[in-house]
Tab-separated table of C-alpha atoms in Angstrom:
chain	number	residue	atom	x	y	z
A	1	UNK	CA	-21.678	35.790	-58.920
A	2	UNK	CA	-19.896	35.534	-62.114
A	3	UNK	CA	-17.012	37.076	-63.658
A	4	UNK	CA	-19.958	39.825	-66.008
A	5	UNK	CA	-19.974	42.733	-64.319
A	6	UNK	CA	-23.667	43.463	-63.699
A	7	UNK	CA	-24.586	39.243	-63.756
A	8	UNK	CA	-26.886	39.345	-60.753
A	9	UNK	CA	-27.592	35.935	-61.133
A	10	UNK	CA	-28.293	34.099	-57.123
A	11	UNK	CA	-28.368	30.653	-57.143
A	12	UNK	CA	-29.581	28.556	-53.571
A	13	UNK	CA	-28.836	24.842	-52.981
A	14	UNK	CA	-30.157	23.117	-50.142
A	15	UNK	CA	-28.717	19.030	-49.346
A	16	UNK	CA	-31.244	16.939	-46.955
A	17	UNK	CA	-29.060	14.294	-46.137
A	18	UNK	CA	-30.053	10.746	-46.215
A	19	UNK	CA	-33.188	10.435	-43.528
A	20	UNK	CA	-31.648	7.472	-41.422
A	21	UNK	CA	-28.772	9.762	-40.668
A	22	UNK	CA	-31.309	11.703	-38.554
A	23	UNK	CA	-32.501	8.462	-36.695
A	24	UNK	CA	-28.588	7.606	-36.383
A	25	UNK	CA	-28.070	10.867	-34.848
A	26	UNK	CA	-31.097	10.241	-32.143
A	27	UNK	CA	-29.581	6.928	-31.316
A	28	UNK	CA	-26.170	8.094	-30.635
A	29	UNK	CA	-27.834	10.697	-28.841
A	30	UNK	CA	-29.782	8.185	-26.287
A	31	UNK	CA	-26.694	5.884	-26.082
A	32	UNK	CA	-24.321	8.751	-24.994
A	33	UNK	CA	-27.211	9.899	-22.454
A	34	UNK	CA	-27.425	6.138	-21.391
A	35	UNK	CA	-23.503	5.775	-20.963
A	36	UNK	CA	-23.272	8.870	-19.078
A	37	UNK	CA	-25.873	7.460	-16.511
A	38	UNK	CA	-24.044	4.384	-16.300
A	39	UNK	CA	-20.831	6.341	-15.673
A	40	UNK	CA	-22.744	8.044	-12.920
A	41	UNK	CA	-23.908	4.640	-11.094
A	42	UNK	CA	-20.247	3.006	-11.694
A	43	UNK	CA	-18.796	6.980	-10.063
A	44	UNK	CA	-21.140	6.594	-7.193
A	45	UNK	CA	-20.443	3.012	-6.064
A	46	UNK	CA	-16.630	3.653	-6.164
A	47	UNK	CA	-17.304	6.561	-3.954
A	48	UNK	CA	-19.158	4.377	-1.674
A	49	UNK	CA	-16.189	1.634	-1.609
A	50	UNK	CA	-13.738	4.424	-1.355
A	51	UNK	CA	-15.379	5.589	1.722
A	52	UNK	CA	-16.081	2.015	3.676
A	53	UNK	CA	-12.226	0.866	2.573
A	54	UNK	CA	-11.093	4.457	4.548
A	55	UNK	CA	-13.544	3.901	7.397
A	56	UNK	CA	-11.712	-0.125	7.813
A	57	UNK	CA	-8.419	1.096	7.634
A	58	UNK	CA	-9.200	4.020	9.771
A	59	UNK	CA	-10.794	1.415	12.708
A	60	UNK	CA	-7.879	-0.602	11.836
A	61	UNK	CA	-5.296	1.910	12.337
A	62	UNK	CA	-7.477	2.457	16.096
A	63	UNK	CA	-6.866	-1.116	16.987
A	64	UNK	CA	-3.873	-0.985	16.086
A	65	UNK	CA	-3.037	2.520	18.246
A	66	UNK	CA	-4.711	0.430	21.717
A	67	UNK	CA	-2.773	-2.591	20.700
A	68	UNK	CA	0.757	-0.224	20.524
A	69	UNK	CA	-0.605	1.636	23.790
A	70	UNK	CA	-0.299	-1.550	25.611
A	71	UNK	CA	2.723	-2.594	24.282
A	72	UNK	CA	4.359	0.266	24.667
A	73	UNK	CA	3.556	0.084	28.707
A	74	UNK	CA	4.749	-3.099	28.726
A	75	UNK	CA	7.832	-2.390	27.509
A	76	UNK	CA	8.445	0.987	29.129
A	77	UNK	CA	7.651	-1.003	32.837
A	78	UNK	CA	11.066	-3.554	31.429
A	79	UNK	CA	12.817	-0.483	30.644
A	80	UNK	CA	12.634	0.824	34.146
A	81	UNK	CA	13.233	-2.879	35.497
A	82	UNK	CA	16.326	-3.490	33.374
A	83	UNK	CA	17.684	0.385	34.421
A	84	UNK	CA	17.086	-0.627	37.946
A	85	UNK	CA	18.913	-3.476	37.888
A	86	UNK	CA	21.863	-2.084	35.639
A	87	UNK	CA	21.890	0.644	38.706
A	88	UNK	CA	22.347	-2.199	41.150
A	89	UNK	CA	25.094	-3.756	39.215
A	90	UNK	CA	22.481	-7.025	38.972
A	91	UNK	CA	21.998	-6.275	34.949
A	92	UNK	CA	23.900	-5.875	32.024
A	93	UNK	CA	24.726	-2.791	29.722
A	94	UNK	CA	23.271	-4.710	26.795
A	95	UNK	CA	20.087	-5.634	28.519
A	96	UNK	CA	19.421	-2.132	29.559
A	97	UNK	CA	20.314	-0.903	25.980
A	98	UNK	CA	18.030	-3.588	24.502
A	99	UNK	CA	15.134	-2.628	26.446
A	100	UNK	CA	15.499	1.080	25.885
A	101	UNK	CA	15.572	0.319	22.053
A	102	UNK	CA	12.619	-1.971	22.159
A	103	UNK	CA	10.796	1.202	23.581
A	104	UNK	CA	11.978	3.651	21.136
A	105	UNK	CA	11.018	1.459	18.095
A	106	UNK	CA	7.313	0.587	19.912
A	107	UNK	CA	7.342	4.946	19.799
A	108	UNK	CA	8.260	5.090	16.345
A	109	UNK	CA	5.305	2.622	15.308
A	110	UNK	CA	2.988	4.736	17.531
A	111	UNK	CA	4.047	7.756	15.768
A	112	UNK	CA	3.802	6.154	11.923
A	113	UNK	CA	0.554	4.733	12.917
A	114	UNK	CA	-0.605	8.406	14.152
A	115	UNK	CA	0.544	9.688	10.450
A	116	UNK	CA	-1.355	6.832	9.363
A	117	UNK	CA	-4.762	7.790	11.289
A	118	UNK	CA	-4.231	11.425	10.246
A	119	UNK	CA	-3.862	10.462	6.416
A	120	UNK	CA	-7.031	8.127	6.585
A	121	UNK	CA	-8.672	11.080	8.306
A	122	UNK	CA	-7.886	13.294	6.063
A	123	UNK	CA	-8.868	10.954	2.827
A	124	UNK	CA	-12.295	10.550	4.720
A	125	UNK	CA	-12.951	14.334	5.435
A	126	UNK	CA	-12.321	14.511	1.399
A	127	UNK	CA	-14.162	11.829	0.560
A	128	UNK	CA	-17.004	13.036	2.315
A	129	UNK	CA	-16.339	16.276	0.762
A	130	UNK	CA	-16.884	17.751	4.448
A	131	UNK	CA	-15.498	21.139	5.854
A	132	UNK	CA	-14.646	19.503	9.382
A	133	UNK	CA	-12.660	16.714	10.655
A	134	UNK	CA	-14.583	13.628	10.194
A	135	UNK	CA	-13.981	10.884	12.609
A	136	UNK	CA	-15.332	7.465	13.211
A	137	UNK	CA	-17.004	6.195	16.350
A	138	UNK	CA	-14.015	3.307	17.796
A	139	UNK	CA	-15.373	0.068	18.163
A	140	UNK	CA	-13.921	-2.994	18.276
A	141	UNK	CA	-12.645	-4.921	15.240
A	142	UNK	CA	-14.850	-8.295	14.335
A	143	UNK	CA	-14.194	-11.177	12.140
A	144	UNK	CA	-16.910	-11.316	9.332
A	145	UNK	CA	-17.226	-14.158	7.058
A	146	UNK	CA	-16.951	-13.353	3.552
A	147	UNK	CA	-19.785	-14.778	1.629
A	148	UNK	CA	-19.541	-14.651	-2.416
A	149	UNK	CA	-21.999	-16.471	-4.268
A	150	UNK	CA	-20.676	-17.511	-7.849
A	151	UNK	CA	-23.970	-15.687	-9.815
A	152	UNK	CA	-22.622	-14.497	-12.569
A	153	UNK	CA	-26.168	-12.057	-12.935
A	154	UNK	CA	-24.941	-10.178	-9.970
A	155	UNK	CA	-21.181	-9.389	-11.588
A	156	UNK	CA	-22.953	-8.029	-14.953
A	157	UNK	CA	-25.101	-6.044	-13.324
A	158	UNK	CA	-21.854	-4.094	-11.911
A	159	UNK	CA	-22.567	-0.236	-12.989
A	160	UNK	CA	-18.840	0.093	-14.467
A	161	UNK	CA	-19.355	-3.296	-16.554
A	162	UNK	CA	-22.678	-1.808	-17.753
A	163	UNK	CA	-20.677	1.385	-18.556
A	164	UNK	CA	-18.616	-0.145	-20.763
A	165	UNK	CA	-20.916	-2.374	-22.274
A	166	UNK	CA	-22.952	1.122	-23.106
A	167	UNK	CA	-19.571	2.457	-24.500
A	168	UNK	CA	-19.338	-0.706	-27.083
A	169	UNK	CA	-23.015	-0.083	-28.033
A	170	UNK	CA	-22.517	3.908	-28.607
A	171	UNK	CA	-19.319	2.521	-30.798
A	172	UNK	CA	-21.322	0.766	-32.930
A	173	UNK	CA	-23.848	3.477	-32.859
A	174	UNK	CA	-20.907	5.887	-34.725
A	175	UNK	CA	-19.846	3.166	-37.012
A	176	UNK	CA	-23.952	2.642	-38.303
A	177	UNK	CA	-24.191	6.842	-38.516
A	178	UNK	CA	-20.842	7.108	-40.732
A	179	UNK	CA	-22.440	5.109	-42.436
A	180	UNK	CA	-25.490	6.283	-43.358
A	181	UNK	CA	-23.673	10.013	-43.921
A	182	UNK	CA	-21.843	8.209	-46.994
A	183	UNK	CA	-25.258	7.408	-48.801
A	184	UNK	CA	-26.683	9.783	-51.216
A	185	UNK	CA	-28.018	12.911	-50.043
């Protein structure tokens, strides 16, 4: 241990640090655990909005398919009327044209609103974190009020405001330990 050849001099040192650095330590400790539970609550409502927004759009997208269904007869029953009468000389190139457009764009909406269905299926199934197809039951689309009461008890109870009201707290939590771990040991 020295520069002496047969110096077989051992020396031990021990430091205890300061004993609130230990308490500072537990605290942190709890706060993390605490923030991480919070994190968990705020994770599992988002989930839960995730899923109900895909299951609305996914009815909507339904209402929207019957809705295009019927439109789409309508305007394929003009198409054949207008043809008709361009056959009999009773109708005019540009109606016939019009009416055969009208039909093709009423397809094209059927088909985006198809991709539409499949992508909300698909976000659903993955959501759900399910190995099959998930599909809703069709039903048909109702008006519901939307009540909001102005309690501002309800909005701090929200899990990702209490989140990050726990990640303030475990701040200050660091800022107390470094500051205990610069008193004496």
């Amino acid at each position: 241990n020295s520069a002496y050849k047969y110096d077989n001099s051992i020396a031990v040192s021990q430091q205890i640090p300061f004993p609130a650095v230990f308490s500072a330590h537990n605290a942190l400790g709890k706060s993390y655990i605490k923030g991480s539970e919070y994190k968990l609550a705020a994770t599992r409502a988002d989930l839960v909005y995730q899923v109900k927004k895909t299951y609305y759009s996914l009815l909507y997208h339904y209402s929207i398919q019957h809705l295009l269904q019927k439109e789409d007869s309508i305007y394929e029953s003009f198409a054949r009327a207008g043809l008709v009468k361009f056959e009999q000389g009773a109708g005019s190139l540009l109606e016939k044209t019009t009416s055969e457009t009208k039909v093709m764009e009423i397809k094209n909406l059927i088909l985006e609103n198809e991709a539409d269905i499949n992508a909300d299926k698909i976000q659903l199934q993955t959501l759900l974190n399910s190995e099959k197809e998930e599909d809703i039951v069709q039903e048909e689309l109702a008006e519901k009020p939307l009540s909001m009461t102005a309690d501002s008890t309800t909005l701090s109870r929200h899990p990702y405001l209490l989140y990050l009201n726990q990640q303030i707290i475990a701040g200050r939590k660091v800022k107390q330990l470094e500051l205990y771990k610069i008193f004496p040991d």
